[in-house]
PDB file of C-alpha atoms and ligand atoms in Angstrom:
ATOM      1  CA  MET Z   1      12.926  53.888  29.918  1.00 95.00           C
ATOM      2  CA  LYS Z   2      15.222  51.447  28.157  1.00 97.00           C
ATOM      3  CA  TRP Z   3      14.520  50.491  24.588  1.00 97.00           C
ATOM      4  CA  ILE Z   4      15.215  47.311  22.681  1.00 98.00           C
ATOM      5  CA  VAL Z   5      15.210  47.659  18.905  1.00 98.00           C
ATOM      6  CA  CYS Z   6      14.306  44.443  17.085  1.00 98.00           C
ATOM      7  CA  LYS Z   7      14.805  43.752  13.427  1.00 98.00           C
ATOM      8  CA  ASP Z   8      11.121  43.118  12.766  1.00 98.00           C
ATOM      9  CA  TYR Z   9       7.672  42.495  14.243  1.00 98.00           C
ATOM     10  CA  GLN Z  10       8.332  38.795  14.868  1.00 98.00           C
ATOM     11  CA  GLU Z  11      11.459  39.494  16.865  1.00 98.00           C
ATOM     12  CA  MET Z  12       9.665  42.251  18.829  1.00 98.00           C
ATOM     13  CA  SER Z  13       6.859  39.828  19.664  1.00 98.00           C
ATOM     14  CA  ARG Z  14       9.231  37.024  20.679  1.00 98.00           C
ATOM     15  CA  ARG Z  15      11.429  39.258  22.869  1.00 98.00           C
ATOM     16  CA  ALA Z  16       8.385  40.611  24.701  1.00 98.00           C
ATOM     17  CA  ALA Z  17       6.950  37.127  25.286  1.00 98.00           C
ATOM     18  CA  GLU Z  18      10.300  35.913  26.624  1.00 98.00           C
ATOM     19  CA  MET Z  19      10.504  38.886  28.962  1.00 98.00           C
ATOM     20  CA  VAL Z  20       7.035  38.145  30.367  1.00 98.00           C
ATOM     21  CA  ALA Z  21       7.965  34.455  30.744  1.00 98.00           C
ATOM     22  CA  GLN Z  22      11.041  35.495  32.734  1.00 98.00           C
ATOM     23  CA  CYS Z  23       8.889  37.705  34.991  1.00 98.00           C
ATOM     24  CA  LEU Z  24       6.564  34.716  35.529  1.00 98.00           C
ATOM     25  CA  ARG Z  25       9.500  32.600  36.666  1.00 97.00           C
ATOM     26  CA  GLU Z  26      10.429  35.300  39.178  1.00 98.00           C
ATOM     27  CA  ASP Z  27       6.861  36.086  40.211  1.00 98.00           C
ATOM     28  CA  PRO Z  28       4.562  33.125  39.506  1.00 98.00           C
ATOM     29  CA  ASN Z  29       1.781  34.507  41.737  1.00 98.00           C
ATOM     30  CA  GLY Z  30       1.738  37.943  40.134  1.00 98.00           C
ATOM     31  CA  LEU Z  31      -0.839  39.939  38.202  1.00 98.00           C
ATOM     32  CA  TYR Z  32      -0.314  40.265  34.448  1.00 98.00           C
ATOM     33  CA  SER Z  33      -2.003  42.571  31.965  1.00 98.00           C
ATOM     34  CA  PHE Z  34      -1.845  42.700  28.167  1.00 98.00           C
ATOM     35  CA  PRO Z  35      -3.452  45.067  25.671  1.00 97.00           C
ATOM     36  CA  GLY Z  36      -5.690  44.207  22.730  1.00 95.00           C
ATOM     37  CA  GLY Z  37      -5.231  45.395  19.173  1.00 90.00           C
ATOM     38  CA  ASP Z  38      -2.959  44.903  16.197  1.00 92.00           C
ATOM     39  CA  THR Z  39       0.379  45.529  17.878  1.00 97.00           C
ATOM     40  CA  PRO Z  40       0.196  42.793  20.569  1.00 98.00           C
ATOM     41  CA  LEU Z  41      -1.170  39.988  18.372  1.00 98.00           C
ATOM     42  CA  GLY Z  42       2.244  38.443  17.635  1.00 98.00           C
ATOM     43  CA  PHE Z  43       3.341  38.852  21.238  1.00 98.00           C
ATOM     44  CA  VAL Z  44       0.217  37.149  22.601  1.00 98.00           C
ATOM     45  CA  ARG Z  45       0.627  34.242  20.167  1.00 98.00           C
ATOM     46  CA  GLU Z  46       4.282  33.830  21.164  1.00 98.00           C
ATOM     47  CA  PHE Z  47       3.301  33.970  24.821  1.00 98.00           C
ATOM     48  CA  VAL Z  48       0.585  31.341  24.379  1.00 98.00           C
ATOM     49  CA  GLY Z  49       3.183  29.169  22.622  1.00 98.00           C
ATOM     50  CA  LEU Z  50       5.519  29.459  25.622  1.00 98.00           C
ATOM     51  CA  VAL Z  51       2.738  28.559  28.067  1.00 98.00           C
ATOM     52  CA  ASN Z  52       1.410  25.677  25.988  1.00 98.00           C
ATOM     53  CA  SER Z  53       4.878  24.196  25.557  1.00 98.00           C
ATOM     54  CA  GLY Z  54       5.477  24.329  29.306  1.00 97.00           C
ATOM     55  CA  LYS Z  55       8.059  27.129  29.158  1.00 97.00           C
ATOM     56  CA  ALA Z  56       5.927  29.556  31.171  1.00 97.00           C
ATOM     57  CA  ASP Z  57       3.649  28.630  34.043  1.00 97.00           C
ATOM     58  CA  ILE Z  58       0.552  30.796  34.575  1.00 98.00           C
ATOM     59  CA  ARG Z  59      -1.370  28.478  36.893  1.00 98.00           C
ATOM     60  CA  ARG Z  60      -0.803  30.601  39.990  1.00 98.00           C
ATOM     61  CA  ALA Z  61      -0.786  33.965  38.183  1.00 98.00           C
ATOM     62  CA  SER Z  62      -3.718  36.330  37.604  1.00 98.00           C
ATOM     63  CA  TYR Z  63      -4.734  38.266  34.525  1.00 98.00           C
ATOM     64  CA  VAL Z  64      -6.584  41.537  33.990  1.00 98.00           C
ATOM     65  CA  SER Z  65      -7.415  43.250  30.717  1.00 98.00           C
ATOM     66  CA  LEU Z  66      -6.064  46.761  30.135  1.00 98.00           C
ATOM     67  CA  ASP Z  67      -9.074  48.491  28.658  1.00 98.00           C
ATOM     68  CA  GLU Z  68     -12.354  48.203  26.765  1.00 98.00           C
ATOM     69  CA  TRP Z  69     -14.640  50.252  24.552  1.00 98.00           C
ATOM     70  CA  VAL Z  70     -17.640  51.427  26.571  1.00 98.00           C
ATOM     71  CA  GLY Z  71     -20.663  49.687  25.040  1.00 97.00           C
ATOM     72  CA  LEU Z  72     -18.834  46.504  24.037  1.00 97.00           C
ATOM     73  CA  SER Z  73     -18.305  43.209  25.843  1.00 96.00           C
ATOM     74  CA  SER Z  74     -16.062  40.249  25.101  1.00 96.00           C
ATOM     75  CA  GLN Z  75     -18.869  38.895  22.876  1.00 96.00           C
ATOM     76  CA  ASP Z  76     -18.405  41.754  20.395  1.00 95.00           C
ATOM     77  CA  SER Z  77     -15.887  41.143  17.663  1.00 94.00           C
ATOM     78  CA  GLY Z  78     -13.308  43.939  17.593  1.00 95.00           C
ATOM     79  CA  SER Z  79     -13.542  44.513  21.345  1.00 97.00           C
ATOM     80  CA  CYS Z  80     -10.532  44.151  23.602  1.00 97.00           C
ATOM     81  CA  GLY Z  81     -12.308  41.395  25.544  1.00 98.00           C
ATOM     82  CA  TYR Z  82     -12.984  39.463  22.341  1.00 97.00           C
ATOM     83  CA  PHE Z  83      -9.284  39.668  21.491  1.00 97.00           C
ATOM     84  CA  ASN Z  84      -8.398  38.547  25.026  1.00 98.00           C
ATOM     85  CA  ARG Z  85     -10.702  35.553  24.801  1.00 98.00           C
ATOM     86  CA  GLN Z  86      -9.894  34.456  21.271  1.00 97.00           C
ATOM     87  CA  GLU Z  87      -6.167  34.978  21.228  1.00 98.00           C
ATOM     88  CA  LEU Z  88      -5.232  34.432  24.851  1.00 98.00           C
ATOM     89  CA  LEU Z  89      -7.650  32.813  27.294  1.00 98.00           C
ATOM     90  CA  ASP Z  90      -9.261  30.295  24.919  1.00 98.00           C
ATOM     91  CA  ALA Z  91      -5.901  29.463  23.340  1.00 98.00           C
ATOM     92  CA  LEU Z  92      -4.197  28.588  26.618  1.00 98.00           C
ATOM     93  CA  ARG Z  93      -4.076  24.895  27.577  1.00 97.00           C
ATOM     94  CA  VAL Z  94      -4.013  25.814  31.267  1.00 97.00           C
ATOM     95  CA  PRO Z  95      -5.894  28.724  32.827  1.00 98.00           C
ATOM     96  CA  PHE Z  96      -4.732  31.672  34.896  1.00 98.00           C
ATOM     97  CA  ALA Z  97      -5.731  31.347  38.558  1.00 98.00           C
ATOM     98  CA  HIS Z  98      -7.897  34.493  38.457  1.00 98.00           C
ATOM     99  CA  VAL Z  99      -9.090  36.514  35.469  1.00 98.00           C
ATOM    100  CA  HIS Z 100     -10.881  39.834  35.143  1.00 98.00           C
ATOM    101  CA  LEU Z 101     -12.014  41.024  31.715  1.00 98.00           C
ATOM    102  CA  ILE Z 102     -13.523  44.498  31.690  1.00 98.00           C
ATOM    103  CA  ASP Z 103     -17.150  44.469  30.519  1.00 98.00           C
ATOM    104  CA  GLY Z 104     -17.662  47.688  28.583  1.00 98.00           C
ATOM    105  CA  ALA Z 105     -21.317  46.766  28.015  1.00 98.00           C
ATOM    106  CA  ALA Z 106     -22.087  46.696  31.746  1.00 98.00           C
ATOM    107  CA  GLU Z 107     -25.291  48.584  32.530  1.00 97.00           C
ATOM    108  CA  ASP Z 108     -23.588  50.453  35.354  1.00 98.00           C
ATOM    109  CA  ILE Z 109     -20.217  51.523  33.964  1.00 98.00           C
ATOM    110  CA  GLU Z 110     -19.202  53.232  37.223  1.00 98.00           C
ATOM    111  CA  LYS Z 111     -19.675  49.924  39.031  1.00 98.00           C
ATOM    112  CA  GLU Z 112     -17.594  48.218  36.331  1.00 98.00           C
ATOM    113  CA  ARG Z 113     -14.885  50.834  36.788  1.00 98.00           C
ATOM    114  CA  GLN Z 114     -14.870  50.118  40.512  1.00 98.00           C
ATOM    115  CA  ALA Z 115     -14.747  46.356  39.848  1.00 98.00           C
ATOM    116  CA  LEU Z 116     -11.537  46.873  37.852  1.00 98.00           C
ATOM    117  CA  ASP Z 117      -9.996  48.817  40.748  1.00 98.00           C
ATOM    118  CA  THR Z 118     -11.128  46.128  43.196  1.00 98.00           C
ATOM    119  CA  PHE Z 119      -9.581  43.295  41.175  1.00 98.00           C
ATOM    120  CA  ILE Z 120      -6.262  45.134  40.796  1.00 98.00           C
ATOM    121  CA  HIS Z 121      -6.311  45.983  44.493  1.00 98.00           C
ATOM    122  CA  GLN Z 122      -6.994  42.346  45.421  1.00 98.00           C
ATOM    123  CA  TYR Z 123      -4.483  40.619  43.140  1.00 98.00           C
ATOM    124  CA  GLY Z 124      -2.095  43.462  42.315  1.00 96.00           C
ATOM    125  CA  PRO Z 125      -0.243  45.670  42.036  1.00 98.00           C
ATOM    126  CA  LEU Z 126       0.572  44.600  38.503  1.00 98.00           C
ATOM    127  CA  THR Z 127       3.659  42.492  38.054  1.00 98.00           C
ATOM    128  CA  VAL Z 128       3.840  43.170  34.326  1.00 98.00           C
ATOM    129  CA  SER Z 129       1.886  45.689  32.293  1.00 98.00           C
ATOM    130  CA  VAL Z 130       2.258  45.148  28.555  1.00 98.00           C
ATOM    131  CA  LEU Z 131       1.064  48.163  26.560  1.00 98.00           C
ATOM    132  CA  GLY Z 132       0.626  49.429  23.041  1.00 98.00           C
ATOM    133  CA  ILE Z 133       0.891  53.110  22.167  1.00 98.00           C
ATOM    134  CA  GLY Z 134      -1.692  55.122  20.245  1.00 96.00           C
ATOM    135  CA  LEU Z 135      -0.684  57.609  17.554  1.00 96.00           C
ATOM    136  CA  ASN Z 136      -1.445  60.317  20.128  1.00 97.00           C
ATOM    137  CA  GLY Z 137       0.620  58.577  22.818  1.00 98.00           C
ATOM    138  CA  HIS Z 138      -2.315  57.125  24.711  1.00 98.00           C
ATOM    139  CA  LEU Z 139      -1.850  54.144  27.033  1.00 98.00           C
ATOM    140  CA  GLY Z 140      -4.963  52.010  27.185  1.00 98.00           C
ATOM    141  CA  PHE Z 141      -7.675  54.646  26.835  1.00 98.00           C
ATOM    142  CA  ASN Z 142      -5.754  57.227  28.826  1.00 98.00           C
ATOM    143  CA  GLU Z 143      -5.948  59.860  26.118  1.00 98.00           C
ATOM    144  CA  GLU Z 144      -4.081  63.193  25.927  1.00 96.00           C
ATOM    145  CA  GLY Z 145      -4.535  65.189  29.108  1.00 96.00           C
ATOM    146  CA  SER Z 146      -5.265  62.179  31.341  1.00 96.00           C
ATOM    147  CA  SER Z 147      -4.007  62.337  34.885  1.00 95.00           C
ATOM    148  CA  PHE Z 148      -0.729  60.570  35.612  1.00 96.00           C
ATOM    149  CA  GLU Z 149      -2.215  59.378  38.891  1.00 94.00           C
ATOM    150  CA  GLY Z 150      -5.109  57.269  40.046  1.00 93.00           C
ATOM    151  CA  GLY Z 151      -6.993  54.112  39.276  1.00 98.00           C
ATOM    152  CA  ALA Z 152      -9.445  52.964  36.624  1.00 98.00           C
ATOM    153  CA  GLN Z 153     -11.059  55.632  34.475  1.00 97.00           C
ATOM    154  CA  VAL Z 154     -13.902  56.103  32.022  1.00 98.00           C
ATOM    155  CA  ILE Z 155     -12.542  58.519  29.415  1.00 97.00           C
ATOM    156  CA  PRO Z 156     -13.971  60.190  26.285  1.00 97.00           C
ATOM    157  CA  LEU Z 157     -12.277  58.906  23.132  1.00 97.00           C
ATOM    158  CA  SER Z 158      -9.910  61.380  21.478  1.00 96.00           C
ATOM    159  CA  SER Z 159     -10.348  62.446  17.860  1.00 95.00           C
ATOM    160  CA  THR Z 160      -7.213  60.391  16.996  1.00 95.00           C
ATOM    161  CA  THR Z 161      -8.696  57.217  18.490  1.00 95.00           C
ATOM    162  CA  LYS Z 162     -12.018  57.874  16.741  1.00 94.00           C
ATOM    163  CA  LYS Z 163     -10.171  58.226  13.427  1.00 92.00           C
ATOM    164  CA  VAL Z 164      -8.373  54.871  13.688  1.00 91.00           C
ATOM    165  CA  MET Z 165     -11.006  52.795  15.507  1.00 92.00           C
ATOM    166  CA  GLY Z 166     -12.757  51.738  12.304  1.00 90.00           C
ATOM    167  CA  LYS Z 167      -9.951  49.234  11.630  1.00 91.00           C
ATOM    168  CA  TYR Z 168     -10.998  47.101  14.609  1.00 92.00           C
ATOM    169  CA  PHE Z 169     -14.619  46.619  13.555  1.00 93.00           C
ATOM    170  CA  ASP Z 170     -16.319  44.945  10.628  1.00 87.00           C
ATOM    171  CA  ARG Z 171     -19.240  47.391  10.835  1.00 88.00           C
ATOM    172  CA  GLU Z 172     -19.661  50.978  11.916  1.00 88.00           C
ATOM    173  CA  ARG Z 173     -19.811  51.469  15.664  1.00 90.00           C
ATOM    174  CA  ILE Z 174     -20.757  54.648  17.472  1.00 91.00           C
ATOM    175  CA  LEU Z 175     -18.447  54.637  20.463  1.00 96.00           C
ATOM    176  CA  THR Z 176     -17.674  57.637  22.607  1.00 96.00           C
ATOM    177  CA  HIS Z 177     -15.790  56.414  25.687  1.00 98.00           C
ATOM    178  CA  GLY Z 178     -13.230  53.893  26.849  1.00 98.00           C
ATOM    179  CA  ILE Z 179     -12.843  52.246  30.248  1.00 98.00           C
ATOM    180  CA  THR Z 180      -9.232  51.696  31.202  1.00 98.00           C
ATOM    181  CA  GLN Z 181      -6.712  50.979  33.901  1.00 98.00           C
ATOM    182  CA  GLY Z 182      -5.422  54.318  35.141  1.00 98.00           C
ATOM    183  CA  ILE Z 183      -1.884  55.544  34.580  1.00 98.00           C
ATOM    184  CA  GLY Z 184      -1.319  55.325  38.344  1.00 98.00           C
ATOM    185  CA  GLN Z 185      -1.989  51.569  38.216  1.00 98.00           C
ATOM    186  CA  ILE Z 186       0.269  51.148  35.181  1.00 98.00           C
ATOM    187  CA  MET Z 187       3.045  53.103  36.900  1.00 98.00           C
ATOM    188  CA  GLU Z 188       2.812  50.788  39.927  1.00 98.00           C
ATOM    189  CA  ALA Z 189       3.614  47.756  37.770  1.00 98.00           C
ATOM    190  CA  LYS Z 190       6.933  46.148  38.628  1.00 98.00           C
ATOM    191  CA  THR Z 191       7.781  45.894  34.922  1.00 98.00           C
ATOM    192  CA  VAL Z 192       6.244  47.813  32.022  1.00 98.00           C
ATOM    193  CA  ILE Z 193       6.689  46.657  28.430  1.00 98.00           C
ATOM    194  CA  LEU Z 194       5.647  49.100  25.721  1.00 98.00           C
ATOM    195  CA  LEU Z 195       5.333  47.569  22.249  1.00 98.00           C
ATOM    196  CA  ALA Z 196       5.469  49.515  18.988  1.00 98.00           C
ATOM    197  CA  ASN Z 197       5.969  48.557  15.386  1.00 98.00           C
ATOM    198  CA  GLY Z 198       5.796  50.285  12.027  1.00 98.00           C
ATOM    199  CA  GLU Z 199       6.970  53.612  10.658  1.00 98.00           C
ATOM    200  CA  HIS Z 200       3.648  55.282  11.509  1.00 97.00           C
ATOM    201  CA  LYS Z 201       4.611  54.976  15.199  1.00 98.00           C
ATOM    202  CA  ALA Z 202       8.112  56.501  14.803  1.00 98.00           C
ATOM    203  CA  ASP Z 203       7.070  60.086  15.557  1.00 98.00           C
ATOM    204  CA  ILE Z 204       5.056  59.310  18.688  1.00 98.00           C
ATOM    205  CA  ILE Z 205       7.757  56.926  19.920  1.00 98.00           C
ATOM    206  CA  ARG Z 206      10.342  59.714  19.704  1.00 98.00           C
ATOM    207  CA  ARG Z 207       8.024  62.100  21.556  1.00 98.00           C
ATOM    208  CA  ALA Z 208       7.184  59.506  24.222  1.00 98.00           C
ATOM    209  CA  LEU Z 209      10.718  58.265  24.836  1.00 98.00           C
ATOM    210  CA  LYS Z 210      12.773  61.411  24.291  1.00 98.00           C
ATOM    211  CA  GLY Z 211      10.364  64.333  24.529  1.00 98.00           C
ATOM    212  CA  GLU Z 212       9.061  66.275  27.502  1.00 98.00           C
ATOM    213  CA  VAL Z 213       7.153  64.295  30.120  1.00 98.00           C
ATOM    214  CA  THR Z 214       3.673  65.753  29.729  1.00 98.00           C
ATOM    215  CA  PRO Z 215       0.062  64.572  30.026  1.00 97.00           C
ATOM    216  CA  LEU Z 216      -0.293  65.696  26.406  1.00 97.00           C
ATOM    217  CA  VAL Z 217       1.755  62.574  25.557  1.00 98.00           C
ATOM    218  CA  PRO Z 218       0.540  60.068  28.176  1.00 98.00           C
ATOM    219  CA  ALA Z 219       3.225  57.456  27.356  1.00 98.00           C
ATOM    220  CA  SER Z 220       5.958  59.993  28.186  1.00 98.00           C
ATOM    221  CA  ILE Z 221       5.349  59.292  31.897  1.00 98.00           C
ATOM    222  CA  LEU Z 222       7.016  55.904  31.361  1.00 98.00           C
ATOM    223  CA  GLN Z 223      10.338  57.792  31.243  1.00 98.00           C
ATOM    224  CA  ARG Z 224       9.895  58.069  35.026  1.00 98.00           C
ATOM    225  CA  HIS Z 225       9.149  54.354  35.557  1.00 98.00           C
ATOM    226  CA  PRO Z 226      12.111  52.562  37.162  1.00 98.00           C
ATOM    227  CA  ASN Z 227      11.737  49.390  35.102  1.00 98.00           C
ATOM    228  CA  ALA Z 228      10.087  50.190  31.774  1.00 98.00           C
ATOM    229  CA  TYR Z 229      11.159  48.752  28.434  1.00 98.00           C
ATOM    230  CA  CYS Z 230      10.067  49.776  24.993  1.00 98.00           C
ATOM    231  CA  ILE Z 231      10.409  46.810  22.648  1.00 98.00           C
ATOM    232  CA  LEU Z 232      10.040  48.005  19.089  1.00 98.00           C
ATOM    233  CA  ASP Z 233      10.928  47.188  15.517  1.00 98.00           C
ATOM    234  CA  GLU Z 234      13.424  49.149  13.425  1.00 98.00           C
ATOM    235  CA  ALA Z 235      10.681  51.093  11.644  1.00 98.00           C
ATOM    236  CA  ALA Z 236       9.174  52.422  14.877  1.00 98.00           C
ATOM    237  CA  ALA Z 237      12.695  53.261  16.117  1.00 98.00           C
ATOM    238  CA  LEU Z 238      13.565  55.351  13.033  1.00 98.00           C
ATOM    239  CA  GLU Z 239      13.491  58.687  14.871  1.00 97.00           C
ATOM    240  CA  LEU Z 240      15.237  57.648  18.066  1.00 96.00           C
TER     241      LEU Z 240
HETATM  242  P1  LIG H   1      -2.652  49.468  17.624  1.00 58.49           P
HETATM  243  O1  LIG H   1      -3.153  50.378  18.826  1.00 58.49           O
HETATM  244  O2  LIG H   1      -2.037  48.275  18.221  1.00 58.49           O
HETATM  245  O3  LIG H   1      -3.893  49.163  16.865  1.00 58.49           O
HETATM  246  O4  LIG H   1      -1.669  50.316  16.851  1.00 58.49           O
HETATM  247  C1  LIG H   1      -2.295  50.719  19.835  1.00 58.49           C
HETATM  248  C2  LIG H   1      -3.031  51.536  20.847  1.00 58.49           C
HETATM  249  O5  LIG H   1      -3.915  52.315  20.474  1.00 58.49           O
HETATM  250  O6  LIG H   1      -2.731  51.401  22.037  1.00 58.49           O
END
């Protein structure tokens, strides 16, 4: 995995958006996937700016969300789908050709898991997978111990994720599982972009980028991806 150290969050966000725009120029019919959360907010806003100013063309491209809290849909504030709608899909002046947002509130979550696999199978494999990294090294909701292979998964939330999840919601939520693209699908992406900012991510970034490749640190598998970039700010790069 190559890494690109940026002076701050703004530069990290801009570099990532420019990289995705370049991939779109090379692969305008591809399948693109972004995460939700704090880390990607600047990146998504930069990306929307590029699309809305005509510098990136998404009209033939497809989009799929990375993950979702089981129990929540895109109507629920704090959900990944809500973030995707508010910050990305509703902000774009032109739409993607095909979009799949995971519905974590679906009555039949197994069917929803299969629907995610079906969409990725139909429009994929992913052209670009943009990812954040959890403090435990998770990718999407692929928590510690997740398989490096395979498609969409429904996974119990780790204690680390449960500890930090309160920051996403304005009221207490009892959530136990996540539904997520599998690491196998992420590894099939032509380009992977891992974003990280802030000193609190420095330790896990060192373990993911320079440590042993192990399911105990899911992001460490990206060391074996042929075209993976970690774009991070100086604080997150402190231990590299
Ligand atoms: P964060 O989450 O952007 O809120 O730090 C990253 C992640 O858990 O993937």
